[in-house]
Amino acid sequence: MKAAIMHSAGAVPEHGDFDEPVVGERHGLVDMVAAGIHPATRSIASGSHYSSAGAYPLVPGLDAVARTPEGRLVYTGFVQDPYGTLAERMAAPLRARFPLAEGAAPEPVAGGINPGLSTWLPLRARSAEVEELGTVLVLGVTGTAGYLAVQNARLLGATRVIGVGRNPAGLERAIAAGADTVAFTGDQGTDADALTTALGDTAPSLVLDLVWGGPAEVAFHALTRQKSDATDISFVQIGSGAGESAAVPASLLRSRKFRISGSGAGSVSPADALSQIPAYVEMICDGRVQVPTRAYPLSKVAEAWAAAAESGPRVVVVPDRG
């Protein structure tokens, strides 16, 4: 079958022939209809992700919308190494297939489930802990995950969403989704002043950190500057595009109720994640969650891979026509 093939760590996937998937008792063959290239897709395939197997060659890809032999469109993935979802066919688990609504576009679902659930899950968990979400702060609001985080927070009742980032187009998109935004400059002092002003006297009940590194340190300093109040702040670390390390001021930990946790494959219950997929698929299909995408044919996977490293709508790979 035709597939995107990674021959070594850090390489660009090539379009070529790969062995047909091995179908076990609990799996069934499905045809790829659309598959997203997420940041985790790239880092796992490159060998830099904590869950990378490090064995090559492999087919990258975490999830996809696929067509079953009966002709039904389903969201699926979870295929076994060395296979991924950027291929004409995949052996998908029989118990991990989530139907799309009749007539729904596959690309938004393929592009939106992975980044959308990354913030939907901690938002739901936090909303179960507190009477109301109040203010939610999103670090890295300009990417797809940040854009979906704004929509998710609003859907779950946040009274205010503050999004920070640097890309002007991404900030405008976040504003349209209902966020107040802060444009970071890269200077930590300037950025801390701007974020402190935007927060005012109200601390966020939840911080969704999609970038870590410098922006997280700016948020720590801004929260330290605020007048201490009874707000219990939950800081959830999700992505690390701005750096793998961030210094946490001791004064922040001592001066207020502040908790840091992570949201990822090793810190979120698979059962919890799977339980939310049907509802999130439905929200994308019925338009409550808007997912901007840009599609590339499988034969152009090298171009798609490069485009996915840039800011903008989520890149989705689709089968070649004809």
Coordinates of N, CA and C in Angstrom, one line a residue, residues 114-267:
N114 N -7.5 15.5 18.3 CA -6.3 15.5 19.1 C -6.0 16.8 19.8
P115 N -6.0 17.9 19.1 CA -5.8 19.2 19.8 C -7.0 19.6 20.7
G116 N -8.2 19.2 20.3 CA -9.4 19.6 21.1 C -9.4 18.9 22.4
L117 N -9.2 17.6 22.4 CA -9.3 16.9 23.7 C -8.2 17.3 24.6
S118 N -7.0 17.8 24.1 CA -5.9 18.1 25.0 C -6.3 19.2 26.0
T119 N -7.3 20.0 25.7 CA -7.8 21.0 26.6 C -9.2 20.7 27.1
W120 N -10.0 20.0 26.3 CA -11.3 19.6 26.8 C -11.3 18.8 28.1
L121 N -10.3 17.8 28.1 CA -10.3 17.0 29.3 C -9.9 17.7 30.6
P122 N -8.8 18.5 30.6 CA -8.6 19.3 31.8 C -9.7 20.3 32.2
L123 N -10.3 20.9 31.1 CA -11.4 21.8 31.4 C -12.5 21.1 32.1
R124 N -12.9 20.0 31.6 CA -14.0 19.2 32.2 C -13.6 18.8 33.6
A125 N -12.4 18.4 33.8 CA -11.9 17.9 35.2 C -12.0 19.1 36.1
R126 N -11.6 20.3 35.7 CA -11.6 21.5 36.5 C -13.0 21.9 36.8
S127 N -13.9 21.9 35.8 CA -15.2 22.3 36.1 C -16.0 21.4 37.1
A128 N -15.5 20.2 37.2 CA -16.1 19.2 38.2 C -15.6 19.5 39.6
E129 N -14.5 20.3 39.7 CA -13.9 20.6 41.0 C -14.4 21.9 41.6
V130 N -14.8 22.8 40.7 CA -15.1 24.1 41.2 C -16.6 24.4 40.8
E131 N -17.2 25.4 41.5 CA -18.6 25.8 41.2 C -18.7 26.4 39.8
E132 N -17.7 27.2 39.4 CA -17.7 27.7 38.1 C -16.3 28.0 37.6
L133 N -16.0 27.9 36.3 CA -14.7 28.0 35.8 C -14.1 29.4 36.0
G134 N -15.0 30.4 35.9 CA -14.5 31.8 36.0 C -13.6 32.1 34.9
T135 N -12.4 32.6 35.2 CA -11.4 33.0 34.2 C -10.5 31.8 33.9
V136 N -10.3 31.6 32.6 CA -9.4 30.6 32.1 C -8.3 31.3 31.3
L137 N -7.0 31.0 31.6 CA -5.9 31.6 30.9 C -5.3 30.5 29.9
V138 N -5.1 30.9 28.7 CA -4.6 30.0 27.7 C -3.2 30.5 27.2
L139 N -2.2 29.8 27.5 CA -0.8 30.2 27.0 C -0.6 29.4 25.7
G140 N -0.4 30.2 24.6 CA -0.2 29.6 23.3 C -1.5 29.5 22.6
V141 N -2.3 30.6 22.6 CA -3.6 30.6 22.0 C -3.7 30.7 20.5
T142 N -2.5 31.0 19.9 CA -2.5 31.2 18.4 C -2.5 30.0 17.6
G143 N -2.2 28.8 18.1 CA -2.3 27.6 17.4 C -3.6 27.0 17.4
T144 N -3.8 25.8 16.7 CA -5.1 25.1 16.6 C -5.5 24.7 18.0
A145 N -4.7 24.2 18.8 CA -5.1 23.7 20.2 C -5.5 24.9 21.0
G146 N -4.9 26.0 20.8 CA -5.3 27.2 21.6 C -6.6 27.8 21.1
Y147 N -6.8 27.8 19.8 CA -8.1 28.2 19.3 C -9.2 27.3 19.8
L148 N -9.0 26.0 19.8 CA -10.0 25.1 20.3 C -10.2 25.3 21.8
A149 N -9.1 25.6 22.5 CA -9.2 25.8 23.9 C -10.2 26.9 24.3
V150 N -10.1 28.0 23.5 CA -11.0 29.1 23.7 C -12.5 28.6 23.6
Q151 N -12.7 27.9 22.5 CA -14.1 27.4 22.2 C -14.5 26.4 23.3
N152 N -13.6 25.6 23.7 CA -13.9 24.6 24.8 C -14.3 25.3 26.1
A153 N -13.5 26.3 26.5 CA -13.7 27.0 27.7 C -15.1 27.7 27.7
R154 N -15.4 28.3 26.6 CA -16.7 28.9 26.5 C -17.8 27.9 26.5
L155 N -17.7 26.8 25.9 CA -18.7 25.8 25.9 C -19.0 25.2 27.3
L156 N -17.9 25.2 28.1 CA -18.0 24.7 29.5 C -18.3 25.8 30.5
G157 N -18.6 27.0 30.1 CA -19.1 28.0 31.0 C -18.1 29.0 31.5
A158 N -16.9 29.1 31.0 CA -15.9 30.1 31.5 C -16.5 31.5 31.3
T159 N -16.4 32.3 32.3 CA -16.9 33.7 32.2 C -16.0 34.6 31.4
R160 N -14.7 34.2 31.4 CA -13.7 35.0 30.7 C -12.6 34.1 30.2
V161 N -12.1 34.3 29.0 CA -10.9 33.5 28.5 C -9.9 34.6 28.1
I162 N -8.7 34.4 28.6 CA -7.6 35.3 28.3 C -6.6 34.4 27.5
G163 N -6.2 34.8 26.3 CA -5.3 34.0 25.5 C -4.1 34.9 25.2
V164 N -2.9 34.2 25.3 CA -1.6 34.9 25.0 C -0.9 34.2 23.9
G165 N -0.2 35.0 23.1 CA 0.6 34.5 22.0 C 1.2 35.6 21.2
R166 N 1.9 35.2 20.1 CA 2.7 36.2 19.4 C 2.2 36.4 18.0
N167 N 1.6 35.4 17.4 CA 1.2 35.5 16.0 C -0.1 36.3 15.8
P168 N 0.0 37.5 15.1 CA -1.2 38.4 15.0 C -2.4 37.7 14.4
A169 N -2.3 36.9 13.4 CA -3.4 36.2 12.8 C -4.1 35.3 13.8
G170 N -3.3 34.5 14.6 CA -3.8 33.6 15.6 C -4.5 34.4 16.7
L171 N -4.0 35.5 17.1 CA -4.6 36.3 18.1 C -6.0 36.8 17.6
E172 N -6.1 37.2 16.4 CA -7.3 37.7 15.8 C -8.3 36.6 15.8
R173 N -7.9 35.4 15.5 CA -8.8 34.2 15.5 C -9.3 33.9 16.9
A174 N -8.4 34.0 17.9 CA -8.8 33.8 19.2 C -9.9 34.9 19.7
I175 N -9.7 36.1 19.3 CA -10.6 37.1 19.6 C -12.0 36.8 19.0
A176 N -12.0 36.3 17.8 CA -13.3 36.0 17.1 C -14.0 34.8 17.9
A177 N -13.2 34.0 18.5 CA -13.8 32.9 19.3 C -14.2 33.2 20.7
G178 N -13.9 34.5 21.1 CA -14.4 34.9 22.3 C -13.4 35.2 23.4
A179 N -12.1 35.3 23.0 CA -11.1 35.5 24.0 C -10.6 37.0 24.1
D180 N -10.2 37.4 25.2 CA -9.4 38.6 25.4 C -8.0 38.2 25.2
T181 N -7.2 39.0 24.4 CA -5.8 38.5 24.1 C -4.8 39.5 24.6
V182 N -3.6 38.9 24.8 CA -2.4 39.6 25.1 C -1.3 39.2 24.2
A183 N -0.8 40.2 23.4 CA 0.3 39.9 22.5 C 1.6 40.0 23.2
F184 N 2.3 38.8 23.2 CA 3.6 38.7 23.8 C 4.7 39.2 22.8
T185 N 5.7 39.8 23.4 CA 6.8 40.4 22.6 C 8.1 39.5 22.6
G186 N 8.2 38.7 23.6 CA 9.4 37.9 23.8 C 10.3 38.5 24.9
D187 N 10.0 39.7 25.4 CA 10.7 40.3 26.5 C 9.9 39.9 27.8
Q188 N 10.4 39.2 28.7 CA 9.7 38.7 29.8 C 9.1 39.8 30.7
G189 N 9.9 40.8 30.9 CA 9.4 41.9 31.8 C 8.2 42.6 31.2
T190 N 8.3 42.9 29.9 CA 7.2 43.6 29.2 C 6.0 42.7 29.1
D191 N 6.2 41.4 28.8 CA 5.1 40.5 28.7 C 4.4 40.3 30.1
A192 N 5.2 40.2 31.2 CA 4.6 40.0 32.5 C 3.8 41.2 32.9
D193 N 4.3 42.5 32.5 CA 3.5 43.7 32.8 C 2.1 43.6 32.0
A194 N 2.2 43.2 30.8 CA 1.0 43.2 30.0 C 0.0 42.1 30.5
L195 N 0.5 41.0 30.9 CA -0.4 39.9 31.4 C -1.0 40.3 32.8
T196 N -0.2 40.9 33.6 CA -0.6 41.4 34.9 C -1.8 42.4 34.7
T197 N -1.6 43.3 33.8 CA -2.7 44.3 33.5 C -4.0 43.6 33.0
A198 N -3.8 42.6 32.1 CA -5.0 41.9 31.6 C -5.7 41.1 32.6
L199 N -5.0 40.5 33.6 CA -5.6 39.7 34.6 C -6.3 40.6 35.6
G200 N -5.8 41.8 35.9 CA -6.4 42.7 36.9 C -6.3 42.0 38.2
D201 N -7.4 42.1 39.0 CA -7.5 41.6 40.3 C -8.0 40.2 40.4
T202 N -8.4 39.6 39.2 CA -9.0 38.3 39.2 C -8.0 37.2 38.7
A203 N -7.7 36.3 39.5 CA -6.8 35.2 39.1 C -7.6 34.2 38.3
P204 N -6.9 33.5 37.4 CA -7.6 32.4 36.7 C -7.8 31.2 37.6
S205 N -8.9 30.5 37.4 CA -9.1 29.2 38.1 C -8.3 28.1 37.4
L206 N -8.0 28.3 36.1 CA -7.3 27.3 35.3 C -6.4 28.0 34.3
V207 N -5.2 27.5 34.3 CA -4.3 27.9 33.2 C -4.0 26.7 32.3
L208 N -4.2 26.8 31.0 CA -4.0 25.8 30.1 C -2.7 26.2 29.3
D209 N -1.6 25.5 29.6 CA -0.3 25.9 29.1 C 0.1 24.9 27.9
L210 N 0.0 25.5 26.7 CA 0.3 24.7 25.5 C 1.7 24.9 25.0
V211 N 2.5 25.7 25.7 CA 3.9 26.0 25.2 C 5.0 25.9 26.2
W212 N 4.8 26.1 27.5 CA 5.8 26.0 28.5 C 6.9 27.0 28.2
G213 N 8.1 26.7 28.7 CA 9.3 27.6 28.5 C 9.1 29.0 29.0
G214 N 9.5 30.0 28.2 CA 9.4 31.4 28.6 C 8.0 31.9 28.9
P215 N 7.0 31.6 28.0 CA 5.7 32.1 28.3 C 5.1 31.6 29.7
A216 N 5.5 30.3 30.1 CA 5.1 29.8 31.4 C 5.7 30.7 32.5
E217 N 7.0 31.0 32.3 CA 7.7 31.8 33.3 C 7.0 33.2 33.4
V218 N 6.6 33.8 32.3 CA 5.9 35.0 32.3 C 4.6 34.9 33.1
A219 N 3.9 33.9 32.9 CA 2.6 33.7 33.6 C 2.9 33.5 35.1
F220 N 3.9 32.7 35.5 CA 4.3 32.6 36.9 C 4.5 33.9 37.6
H221 N 5.3 34.8 36.9 CA 5.6 36.1 37.5 C 4.4 37.0 37.6
A222 N 3.6 36.9 36.6 CA 2.3 37.7 36.6 C 1.4 37.3 37.7
L223 N 1.3 36.0 37.9 CA 0.5 35.5 39.0 C 1.1 35.8 40.4
T224 N 2.4 35.8 40.5 CA 3.0 36.2 41.7 C 2.8 37.6 42.1
R225 N 2.7 38.5 41.1 CA 2.5 39.9 41.3 C 1.1 40.2 41.8
Q226 N 0.1 39.4 41.5 CA -1.3 39.7 41.8 C -1.4 39.7 43.4
K227 N -2.4 40.4 43.8 CA -2.8 40.3 45.2 C -3.2 38.9 45.5
S228 N -2.7 38.4 46.6 CA -3.1 37.0 47.0 C -4.5 37.0 47.4
D229 N -5.3 36.0 46.8 CA -6.7 35.8 47.2 C -7.0 34.4 47.4
A230 N -8.2 34.0 47.5 CA -8.6 32.7 47.8 C -8.7 31.8 46.6
T231 N -8.4 32.4 45.4 CA -8.6 31.6 44.2 C -7.6 30.4 44.2
D232 N -8.1 29.2 43.9 CA -7.3 28.0 43.8 C -7.0 27.9 42.3
I233 N -5.7 28.1 42.0 CA -5.2 28.1 40.6 C -4.7 26.7 40.2
S234 N -5.3 26.1 39.2 CA -4.8 24.9 38.6 C -4.1 25.2 37.3
F235 N -2.8 24.8 37.2 CA -2.0 25.1 36.1 C -1.7 23.7 35.4
V236 N -2.2 23.6 34.2 CA -2.1 22.3 33.5 C -1.2 22.4 32.3
Q237 N -0.1 21.7 32.3 CA 1.0 21.7 31.3 C 0.6 20.7 30.2
I238 N 0.5 21.1 29.0 CA 0.0 20.3 27.9 C 1.1 20.2 26.8
G239 N 1.7 21.3 26.4 CA 2.6 21.2 25.3 C 3.9 22.0 25.7
S240 N 5.0 21.7 24.9 CA 6.3 22.4 25.3 C 7.0 22.9 24.1
G241 N 6.2 23.5 23.2 CA 6.8 24.1 22.0 C 7.8 25.2 22.2
A242 N 7.7 25.9 23.4 CA 8.6 27.0 23.7 C 9.7 26.6 24.6
G243 N 9.8 25.3 24.9 CA 11.0 24.9 25.7 C 10.6 23.8 26.7
E244 N 11.5 22.9 27.0 CA 11.2 21.8 27.9 C 11.4 22.2 29.4
S245 N 11.9 23.4 29.7 CA 12.1 23.8 31.1 C 11.5 25.1 31.3
A246 N 11.0 25.3 32.6 CA 10.5 26.6 33.0 C 10.7 26.7 34.5
A247 N 11.2 27.9 35.0 CA 11.5 28.0 36.4 C 10.3 28.5 37.1
V248 N 9.9 27.9 38.2 CA 8.8 28.2 39.0 C 9.2 29.0 40.2
P249 N 8.8 30.3 40.4 CA 9.2 31.0 41.6 C 8.7 30.4 42.9
A250 N 9.6 30.3 43.9 CA 9.2 29.7 45.2 C 8.1 30.6 45.8
S251 N 8.2 31.9 45.5 CA 7.2 32.8 46.1 C 5.8 32.6 45.6
L252 N 5.7 32.1 44.4 CA 4.4 31.8 43.9 C 3.8 30.6 44.6
L253 N 4.6 29.6 44.8 CA 4.1 28.4 45.5 C 3.7 28.6 47.0
R254 N 4.4 29.6 47.6 CA 4.1 29.9 49.0 C 3.0 30.9 49.2
S255 N 2.8 31.8 48.2 CA 1.9 32.9 48.5 C 0.4 32.7 48.1
R256 N 0.2 31.6 47.4 CA -1.2 31.3 47.1 C -1.4 29.8 46.8
K257 N -2.7 29.4 46.7 CA -3.0 28.0 46.3 C -2.7 27.8 44.9
F258 N -1.7 27.0 44.6 CA -1.2 26.8 43.2 C -0.8 25.4 43.0
R259 N -1.4 24.8 41.9 CA -1.1 23.4 41.7 C -0.7 23.2 40.2
I260 N 0.4 22.5 39.9 CA 0.8 22.2 38.6 C 0.7 20.7 38.3
S261 N 0.0 20.4 37.2 CA -0.1 19.0 36.8 C 0.0 19.0 35.3
G262 N 0.1 17.8 34.7 CA 0.2 17.6 33.3 C -1.0 16.9 32.7
S263 N -1.1 17.1 31.4 CA -2.2 16.4 30.6 C -1.5 15.8 29.4
G264 N -1.4 14.5 29.3 CA -0.8 13.8 28.2 C -1.0 12.4 28.3
A265 N -0.4 11.6 27.4 CA -0.7 10.2 27.3 C -0.4 9.4 28.6
G266 N 0.6 9.9 29.4 CA 1.0 9.2 30.6 C 0.3 9.7 31.8
S267 N -0.5 10.8 31.7 CA -1.1 11.4 32.9 C -2.6 11.5 32.8

